[in-house]
Short mmCIF file of C-alpha atoms in Angstrom, two decimals:
data_model
loop_
_atom_site.label_atom_id
_atom_site.label_comp_id
_atom_site.label_asym_id
_atom_site.label_seq_id
_atom_site.Cartn_x
_atom_site.Cartn_y
_atom_site.Cartn_z
CA MET A 1 -4.53 6.84 -39.79
CA ASP A 2 -6.04 3.45 -41.56
CA ALA A 3 -7.59 2.00 -38.53
CA ALA A 4 -8.73 5.47 -37.58
CA GLY A 5 -11.23 5.34 -40.70
CA SER A 6 -11.81 7.91 -43.65
CA GLN A 7 -13.02 10.41 -41.68
CA VAL A 8 -9.72 11.18 -39.23
CA ALA A 9 -8.30 11.66 -42.46
CA ASP A 10 -10.60 13.32 -44.12
CA LYS A 11 -10.72 15.96 -41.55
CA CYS A 12 -6.77 16.12 -41.06
CA ALA A 13 -6.28 16.68 -45.14
CA GLN A 14 -8.64 19.49 -44.50
CA TYR A 15 -6.85 21.32 -41.30
CA ALA A 16 -3.24 20.51 -42.29
CA GLY A 17 -2.39 23.58 -43.70
CA HIS A 18 -3.90 25.42 -41.61
CA CYS A 19 -2.33 24.37 -38.30
CA GLN A 20 -0.48 27.02 -36.38
CA SER A 21 0.19 25.03 -32.93
CA GLY A 22 1.47 21.82 -34.19
CA PHE A 23 -1.01 19.24 -33.77
CA ILE A 24 -4.60 18.76 -34.77
CA THR A 25 -6.93 17.06 -32.54
CA THR A 26 -10.27 14.65 -34.38
CA GLN A 27 -12.43 12.64 -33.64
CA GLY A 28 -10.90 8.95 -32.01
CA GLY A 29 -12.69 7.58 -35.22
CA ASN A 30 -12.69 3.62 -35.38
CA LEU A 31 -10.10 3.43 -32.84
CA LEU A 32 -11.36 3.32 -28.19
CA CYS A 33 -10.55 6.31 -28.10
CA SER A 34 -12.61 9.37 -27.60
CA LYS A 35 -9.63 11.99 -29.35
CA ILE A 36 -6.83 12.06 -31.49
CA ILE A 37 -4.20 14.29 -31.63
CA HIS A 38 -1.68 14.65 -34.54
CA LEU A 39 1.96 15.86 -33.99
CA ILE A 40 3.23 17.44 -37.27
CA THR A 41 6.69 16.03 -37.85
CA ASN A 42 9.84 17.37 -36.35
CA ASN A 43 12.45 16.63 -34.52
CA GLN A 44 12.26 18.37 -30.84
CA VAL A 45 10.45 15.25 -29.30
CA LYS A 46 10.68 16.66 -26.18
CA SER A 47 8.90 20.25 -26.86
CA GLN A 48 6.05 18.07 -28.72
CA VAL A 49 5.03 15.64 -26.21
CA SER A 50 4.77 19.03 -23.18
CA LYS A 51 2.70 20.38 -26.25
CA VAL A 52 0.33 17.55 -26.04
CA LEU A 53 0.47 16.88 -22.63
CA HIS A 54 -0.30 20.36 -21.66
CA GLU A 55 -3.36 20.51 -24.63
CA CYS A 56 -4.80 17.17 -22.51
CA GLU A 57 -5.14 19.50 -19.39
CA ARG A 58 -6.60 22.11 -20.92
CA ARG A 59 -9.76 19.77 -22.38
CA MET A 60 -9.50 18.02 -19.14
CA TYR A 61 -9.01 14.91 -20.31
CA LYS A 62 -7.92 12.01 -17.65
CA SER A 63 -5.49 10.16 -19.50
CA VAL A 64 -3.23 9.76 -23.33
CA ALA A 65 -1.39 7.45 -24.83
CA LEU A 66 1.57 7.93 -26.38
CA PRO A 67 3.98 6.01 -29.23
CA ALA A 68 6.93 6.67 -29.22
CA ILE A 69 7.90 9.50 -31.16
CA GLY A 70 9.84 10.31 -34.07
CA THR A 71 11.38 6.42 -33.43
CA GLY A 72 9.10 5.74 -37.03
CA GLN A 73 9.41 7.82 -40.45
CA ALA A 74 11.71 10.30 -38.52
CA GLY A 75 14.28 8.02 -37.81
CA GLN A 76 15.44 9.24 -33.94
CA ASN A 77 17.20 6.85 -31.41
CA PRO A 78 14.66 5.78 -29.38
CA ALA A 79 16.81 5.88 -26.83
CA LYS A 80 16.90 9.88 -26.74
CA ALA A 81 13.36 9.56 -28.18
CA ALA A 82 12.49 7.67 -24.88
CA ASP A 83 14.95 10.56 -22.45
CA GLU A 84 12.85 13.24 -24.40
CA MET A 85 9.67 11.61 -23.44
CA LEU A 86 10.57 11.29 -20.32
CA ASP A 87 12.18 14.74 -19.89
CA ALA A 88 8.88 16.22 -21.07
CA ILE A 89 6.46 13.82 -18.42
CA VAL A 90 8.45 14.43 -15.02
CA GLU A 91 8.50 18.29 -15.95
CA PHE A 92 4.87 18.11 -16.44
CA ALA A 93 3.81 16.14 -13.53
CA ARG A 94 6.12 18.58 -10.92
CA GLN A 95 3.66 21.40 -11.86
CA LYS A 96 1.04 22.15 -9.31
CA SER A 97 -1.47 23.70 -11.63
CA VAL A 98 -2.16 19.76 -13.43
CA GLN A 99 -5.73 18.65 -11.78
CA HIS A 100 -7.23 16.87 -14.87
CA LEU A 101 -4.96 14.77 -16.51
CA GLN A 102 -4.12 11.44 -14.75
CA THR A 103 -2.76 8.51 -16.16
CA ILE A 104 -0.14 8.77 -19.09
CA LYS A 105 0.90 5.56 -21.28
CA ILE A 106 4.07 4.94 -23.98
CA VAL A 107 2.77 2.40 -26.74
CA ILE A 108 5.96 0.75 -27.77
CA PHE A 109 4.73 -0.95 -30.35
CA GLN A 110 8.37 -2.06 -31.08
CA THR A 111 9.87 -5.15 -28.98
CA ASP A 112 13.74 -4.43 -29.24
CA MET A 113 12.73 -0.41 -27.94
CA PHE A 114 11.50 -1.34 -24.63
CA THR A 115 14.78 -1.50 -22.93
CA ASP A 116 15.33 2.08 -24.63
CA PHE A 117 12.46 3.05 -22.18
CA TYR A 118 12.94 0.45 -19.58
CA GLU A 119 16.43 2.62 -18.52
CA SER A 120 15.53 5.47 -19.46
CA MET A 121 13.36 5.65 -16.55
CA LYS A 122 15.78 3.47 -14.46
CA LYS A 123 18.33 6.13 -14.80
CA ARG A 124 16.18 8.72 -13.26
CA GLU A 125 15.80 6.17 -10.54
CA ASP A 126 19.56 5.82 -10.04
CA SER A 127 20.45 9.87 -10.21
CA ASP A 128 19.83 12.44 -6.79
CA SER A 129 19.23 10.89 -4.07
CA SER A 130 17.14 13.73 -2.45
CA THR A 131 14.63 13.49 -5.91
CA THR A 132 14.67 10.36 -6.76
CA GLU A 133 11.45 9.64 -4.31
CA PRO A 134 9.10 12.64 -5.03
CA LEU A 135 10.30 11.67 -8.53
CA LEU A 136 9.33 8.13 -8.59
CA SER A 137 5.75 9.31 -7.27
CA THR A 138 5.20 10.32 -9.56
CA PHE A 139 6.05 8.74 -12.30
CA LYS A 140 4.40 5.83 -10.69
CA SER A 141 1.04 8.15 -10.31
CA PHE A 142 1.23 9.30 -13.83
CA PHE A 143 2.14 5.88 -14.84
CA TRP A 144 0.18 3.36 -13.42
CA GLY A 145 -2.77 6.34 -12.11
CA LYS A 146 -3.00 8.27 -9.40
CA ASN A 147 -5.43 6.21 -6.80
CA GLN A 148 -2.77 3.79 -5.88
CA SER A 149 -0.85 6.46 -3.81
CA SER A 150 -3.50 7.86 -1.77
CA GLU A 151 -3.49 3.52 -0.32
CA LYS A 152 -1.84 3.73 3.01
CA LYS A 153 0.86 1.35 4.08
CA LYS A 154 0.08 -0.80 7.20
CA PHE A 155 3.81 -0.48 9.04
CA MET A 156 5.14 -4.13 10.31
CA ILE A 157 5.94 -3.99 14.17
CA LEU A 158 9.15 -5.13 15.50
CA GLU A 159 9.17 -6.47 18.69
CA LYS A 160 11.97 -4.68 20.67
CA LYS A 161 14.10 -7.56 22.60
CA VAL A 162 16.02 -6.46 26.01
CA TYR A 163 17.62 -8.45 28.47
CA LEU A 164 18.44 -7.09 31.19
CA VAL A 165 21.86 -8.28 33.30
CA THR A 166 23.02 -7.44 36.87
CA PHE A 167 26.50 -6.68 37.84
CA GLN A 168 27.37 -6.56 41.74
CA ILE A 169 30.13 -5.48 42.29
CA CYS A 170 32.03 -6.45 45.90
CA GLY A 171 35.67 -4.78 46.66
CA GLU A 172 37.61 -3.27 49.62
CA SER A 173 37.46 0.14 48.88
CA GLN A 174 35.33 2.81 47.00
CA GLU A 175 37.56 3.53 44.32
CA LYS A 176 38.33 -0.28 44.03
CA VAL A 177 34.46 -0.97 42.84
CA ASP A 178 34.61 1.73 41.04
CA ALA A 179 37.96 0.57 38.87
CA THR A 180 36.28 -2.50 38.24
CA GLU A 181 32.76 -0.75 37.45
CA SER A 182 34.43 1.05 34.91
CA TRP A 183 36.57 -1.84 33.41
CA ILE A 184 33.07 -4.13 32.68
CA LYS A 185 31.84 -0.90 30.81
CA ASP A 186 35.17 -0.68 29.06
CA LEU A 187 35.02 -4.51 27.67
CA ILE A 188 31.03 -3.43 27.00
CA LEU A 189 31.25 -0.90 24.55
CA LYS A 190 34.36 -2.64 22.95
CA GLU A 191 32.38 -5.75 21.85
CA GLN A 192 29.31 -3.42 21.17
CA LEU A 193 28.72 -1.74 17.65
CA GLU A 194 25.89 0.17 16.19
CA ASN A 195 24.84 0.25 12.39
CA THR A 196 21.94 1.42 10.43
CA VAL A 197 21.35 0.58 6.89
CA ALA A 198 19.27 2.97 5.13
CA ASP A 199 17.00 2.45 2.00
CA GLU A 200 13.65 3.38 0.12
CA ALA A 201 13.51 -0.39 -0.39
CA ILE A 202 12.41 -0.90 3.82
CA GLU A 203 9.51 1.08 3.10
CA SER A 204 8.62 -2.05 0.76
CA PHE A 205 9.26 -5.04 4.04
CA ASP A 206 6.69 -7.59 4.59
CA GLU A 207 5.25 -10.24 7.21
CA THR A 208 8.02 -12.26 5.21
CA GLN A 209 11.00 -9.88 6.03
CA ILE A 210 10.13 -9.15 9.68
CA ALA A 211 9.68 -12.66 10.47
CA VAL A 212 13.07 -12.66 8.95
CA LEU A 213 13.75 -9.91 11.20
CA GLU A 214 12.46 -11.19 13.90
CA ASP A 215 14.17 -14.87 13.78
CA PHE A 216 18.33 -12.62 14.10
CA GLN A 217 16.91 -11.10 17.21
CA ARG A 218 15.95 -14.49 18.29
CA ARG A 219 18.84 -16.03 17.49
CA LYS A 220 21.99 -13.30 17.70
CA GLN A 221 22.82 -11.01 19.97
CA VAL A 222 21.32 -7.90 18.53
CA THR A 223 18.73 -5.36 18.53
CA ILE A 224 17.26 -4.47 15.56
CA GLN A 225 14.73 -1.39 15.31
CA LEU A 226 13.05 -0.27 12.38
CA GLU A 227 12.50 3.44 11.44
CA TYR A 228 9.75 3.96 8.53
CA LYS A 229 9.26 7.50 9.18
CA LEU A 230 12.87 8.62 8.28
CA SER A 231 13.38 9.37 4.72
CA PRO A 232 14.99 6.77 3.67
CA PRO A 233 12.88 4.41 6.02
CA GLN A 234 16.19 2.78 8.25
CA ILE A 235 17.01 -0.18 10.31
CA LYS A 236 19.68 0.14 12.88
CA ILE A 237 21.27 -2.94 14.23
CA SER A 238 22.44 -2.59 17.48
CA GLY A 239 24.29 -5.73 19.92
CA ILE A 240 27.88 -7.54 19.84
CA SER A 241 29.95 -6.63 16.73
CA ARG A 242 30.26 -9.92 14.52
CA ASP A 243 26.22 -10.41 15.03
CA VAL A 244 26.24 -7.08 13.61
CA TYR A 245 28.00 -7.76 10.86
CA SER A 246 26.82 -10.48 9.89
CA VAL A 247 22.69 -9.46 10.75
CA SER A 248 23.87 -6.12 8.54
CA LEU A 249 25.01 -8.13 4.76
CA GLU A 250 21.38 -10.23 5.32
CA VAL A 251 19.67 -7.08 5.66
CA GLN A 252 21.32 -5.98 2.45
CA ARG A 253 20.80 -9.29 0.84
CA MET A 254 17.10 -9.00 1.53
CA ILE A 255 16.93 -5.12 0.10
CA GLN A 256 18.44 -6.06 -2.71
CA GLN A 257 16.06 -9.42 -3.23
CA ILE A 258 13.41 -6.80 -3.47
CA LYS A 259 14.95 -4.45 -5.75
CA SER A 260 15.09 -7.46 -7.74
CA THR A 261 11.72 -8.68 -7.16
CA GLU A 262 10.20 -4.40 -7.94
CA GLU A 263 12.58 -4.12 -11.13
CA GLU A 264 10.90 -7.57 -12.56
CA GLN A 265 7.69 -6.73 -12.04
CA SER A 266 8.00 -2.93 -13.68
CA LYS A 267 10.01 -4.93 -16.33
CA ALA A 268 6.46 -7.06 -16.50
CA GLU A 269 4.23 -4.66 -16.57
CA LEU A 270 5.66 -2.53 -18.99
CA LEU A 271 5.74 -5.55 -21.39
CA TYR A 272 2.24 -6.20 -20.73
CA ASN A 273 1.53 -3.38 -22.38
CA LEU A 274 2.99 -5.19 -25.77
CA VAL A 275 2.71 -8.51 -25.33
CA GLU A 276 0.02 -11.12 -24.09
CA TRP A 277 0.17 -14.45 -23.73
CA ARG A 278 -3.15 -17.02 -23.03
CA TYR A 279 -3.52 -20.28 -22.36
CA LEU A 280 -6.85 -22.71 -22.67
CA GLY A 281 -8.98 -22.64 -19.51
CA THR A 282 -11.79 -25.06 -18.45
CA ASN A 283 -14.57 -23.05 -19.95
CA ASN A 284 -12.65 -23.35 -23.92
CA SER A 285 -12.07 -19.39 -23.16
CA PHE A 286 -8.40 -18.31 -23.34
CA VAL A 287 -7.27 -16.69 -19.87
CA ALA A 288 -4.24 -14.36 -19.41
CA PHE A 289 -1.12 -15.80 -17.71
CA ASP A 290 -0.09 -13.40 -14.52
CA LYS A 291 2.37 -10.72 -15.24
CA LEU A 292 5.92 -12.26 -14.34
CA THR A 293 5.19 -15.59 -16.11
CA ASN A 294 4.28 -13.68 -19.53
CA MET A 295 7.02 -12.17 -19.32
CA GLN A 296 9.05 -15.50 -19.09
CA LEU A 297 7.20 -16.88 -22.02
CA GLU A 298 8.21 -13.72 -24.22
CA ARG A 299 11.69 -13.79 -23.16
CA ALA A 300 12.07 -17.59 -24.00
CA LYS A 301 10.78 -16.89 -27.24
CA VAL A 302 12.99 -13.91 -27.95
CA PHE A 303 16.35 -16.17 -27.05
CA LYS A 304 14.66 -18.69 -29.33
CA GLU A 305 14.65 -21.22 -26.66
CA PRO A 306 12.43 -24.17 -27.24
CA TYR A 307 11.34 -25.49 -23.99
CA LEU A 308 10.05 -23.14 -20.76
CA ASN A 309 8.77 -24.83 -17.19
CA ILE A 310 5.83 -22.77 -15.80
CA LYS A 311 2.88 -23.16 -13.84
CA ILE A 312 -0.56 -23.15 -14.72
CA ASN A 313 -2.96 -23.16 -12.03
CA LYS A 314 -0.47 -24.84 -9.45
CA LYS A 315 0.80 -27.13 -11.90
CA ASN A 316 3.80 -28.11 -13.55
CA TYR A 317 4.18 -27.49 -16.90
CA LYS A 318 6.77 -27.93 -19.70
CA VAL A 319 6.03 -25.25 -22.93
CA ASP A 320 7.14 -26.58 -26.15
CA LEU A 321 8.32 -22.78 -27.98
CA HIS A 322 7.45 -24.01 -31.35
CA THR A 323 3.99 -25.62 -31.17
CA LEU A 324 2.74 -23.32 -28.25
CA LYS A 325 1.40 -25.98 -26.24
CA ALA A 326 2.03 -26.78 -22.62
CA THR A 327 2.25 -30.62 -21.14
CA ASP A 328 1.93 -31.03 -17.23
CA ASP A 329 3.39 -34.07 -15.47
CA GLN A 330 0.41 -36.41 -16.61
CA GLY A 331 1.08 -35.91 -20.39
CA LYS A 332 -2.05 -33.61 -19.90
CA THR A 333 -1.85 -30.37 -23.30
CA ILE A 334 -2.68 -27.18 -23.27
CA ASN A 335 -2.92 -24.50 -25.76
CA LEU A 336 -1.42 -20.97 -25.82
CA GLN A 337 -1.67 -17.86 -27.37
CA ARG A 338 0.04 -15.40 -27.80
CA VAL A 339 -0.94 -11.91 -28.51
CA ALA A 340 0.49 -9.10 -29.51
CA LYS A 341 -1.73 -5.86 -28.15
CA ASP A 342 -1.25 -3.58 -31.26
CA GLU A 343 -2.60 -6.08 -33.08
CA GLY A 344 -6.04 -5.14 -35.43
CA LYS A 345 -5.04 -1.48 -34.71
#
């Protein structure tokens, strides 16, 4: 309220006793926003968030930023508040009547609450698989902006490998030829196996993963088929049993690696809304690190690690977390800066 200015405070005082809706809307004052919706405190976090979102939609606002409601003076459990806020956002986002509100941000000023909100989102990702994809798409469109969802993914095509083998069977009679043919077919079928791996992460396979699959086809006695259009996407592996087993395990490792990378990126994205690490550039101005390096630096600070090895402009640097200086292999030193996003607000 202090940062918003006296005019905003006066408006709140003027309408406080006459509010029937549970909130008061004022101009942004000195803050970098057009409007401020002031909630009258109660313990119904989900209901309050829902009211704010519907009010934004009614007023045709395109974006809204929410604090961790109820976790300040109200003293609510952060994990419970996170669940109720996200429940309200999910219910709102699923309504087909929503047309105007495109971006919802949750601003977490207390770093220790970051895990509570991340775990709350993660729980929804691990819930019923029949609703996971629409729910995740909804989250991505509202938290990161809707225009990303309209981008069409360019799928990779894995070349099919087919080797033809011809058997010529000669025998004393047709009966013996037929018996031999049946015996050969049985041998082939006993050694053949087909396994299907289905996972949403397959949709994120790019040229790197496709190249690995092509290498498997060259080196192993398997044929690999990608089915992007199915839900969830699938990889079908068929061939000699031992090779199908080994390739299937490798595919599972690739999927797990993609999931781990996406999880790290999500954490880095959320943390970037709280803290920004920068280094002094060539033009004597500070430049922001990429989000993954930003998260590595913040983790090192939180866990009180004295040093961290990073890259700046593809060069190796050793960061002293006490002095906030980075030194390269030649002894050249660069100053670092840590800026909390809520400073000055």
